[in-house]
CSV table of C-alpha atoms in Angstrom, one decimal:
chain,number,residue,atom,x,y,z
A,6,MET,CA,33.1,32.9,77.2
A,7,HIS,CA,30.5,31.3,79.3
A,8,PHE,CA,29.7,27.6,79.0
A,9,GLN,CA,26.8,27.4,81.4
A,10,SER,CA,23.4,29.0,81.0
A,11,THR,CA,20.3,28.9,83.2
A,12,ILE,CA,17.2,27.9,81.1
A,13,THR,CA,13.9,29.2,82.4
A,14,CYS,CA,10.8,27.3,81.2
A,15,PRO,CA,8.2,29.8,79.8
A,16,HIS,CA,5.4,27.4,80.9
A,17,CYS,CA,6.2,26.6,84.5
A,18,ALA,CA,9.1,29.0,85.3
A,19,VAL,CA,11.4,26.1,86.5
A,20,GLU,CA,15.0,27.1,86.2
A,21,LYS,CA,17.9,24.8,85.5
A,22,THR,CA,21.6,25.5,84.9
A,23,GLU,CA,22.9,23.5,82.0
A,24,THR,CA,26.3,23.1,80.2
A,25,MET,CA,26.0,24.3,76.6
A,26,PRO,CA,27.6,22.4,73.7
A,27,THR,CA,30.5,24.4,72.3
A,28,ASP,CA,30.4,23.1,68.7
A,29,ALA,CA,26.7,22.9,68.0
A,30,CYS,CA,23.3,24.5,68.8
A,31,GLN,CA,20.8,22.7,70.9
A,32,PHE,CA,17.5,22.8,69.2
A,33,PHE,CA,15.3,21.0,71.8
A,34,TYR,CA,15.2,20.9,75.5
A,35,GLU,CA,12.8,19.1,77.8
A,36,CYS,CA,11.8,21.0,80.9
A,37,THR,CA,12.6,19.1,84.1
A,38,GLY,CA,9.6,20.7,85.8
A,39,CYS,CA,6.7,20.2,83.5
A,40,GLY,CA,8.1,18.0,80.7
A,41,THR,CA,7.4,20.5,78.0
A,42,LYS,CA,9.7,20.2,75.0
A,43,LEU,CA,11.1,23.6,74.3
A,44,LYS,CA,12.4,24.7,70.9
A,45,PRO,CA,13.9,28.0,69.8
A,46,LYS,CA,11.8,31.1,69.3
A,47,SER,CA,11.5,32.4,65.7
A,48,GLY,CA,14.8,34.0,64.8
A,49,ASP,CA,16.9,32.2,67.5
A,50,CYS,CA,19.3,29.4,66.7
A,51,CYS,CA,18.9,27.4,69.9
A,52,VAL,CA,17.1,27.0,73.2
A,53,PHE,CA,19.9,28.8,75.1
A,54,CYS,CA,19.5,31.9,72.9
A,55,SER,CA,15.7,31.8,73.5
A,56,TYR,CA,15.3,30.8,77.2
A,57,GLY,CA,18.8,30.8,78.7
A,58,SER,CA,20.5,33.4,80.8
A,59,VAL,CA,23.5,33.3,78.4
A,60,PRO,CA,23.4,32.7,74.6
A,61,CYS,CA,25.2,29.7,73.1
A,62,PRO,CA,29.0,29.8,72.7
A,63,PRO,CA,29.0,30.4,68.9
A,64,ILE,CA,26.7,33.4,69.3
A,65,GLN,CA,28.9,34.7,72.2
A,66,ALA,CA,32.0,34.4,70.0
A,67,GLU,CA,30.2,36.1,67.1
A,68,ARG,CA,29.1,39.0,69.3
A,69,SER,CA,32.5,39.5,70.7
A,70,GLY,CA,34.0,39.7,67.2
A,71,GLU,CA,36.2,36.7,67.8
A,72,ALA,CA,38.3,36.1,64.6
A,73,GLY,CA,37.3,32.9,62.8
A,74,ALA,CA,34.4,32.2,65.2
A,75,ALA,CA,32.6,29.2,63.7
A,76,SER,CA,28.9,29.8,64.0
A,77,CYS,CA,26.6,26.9,63.7
A,78,CYS,CA,23.9,29.4,63.9
A,79,GLY,CA,24.3,30.9,60.5
A,80,GLY,CA,24.9,34.4,62.1
């Protein structure tokens, strides 16, 4: 399981590696380049699933078939 993901801003293309929460989905993220407040795309649970290089830990667990994976994302 990966706990870091590189978020790429769709407005200014600034990339920043962030540590993802393991027990919750992060709904908002403020770009450090242009200040735009990002929110998930339709159908995604969090900003890491929409703009990150790696989806959030609950989605990673769900995709790997981890038994008892607690998904905050309503998978």
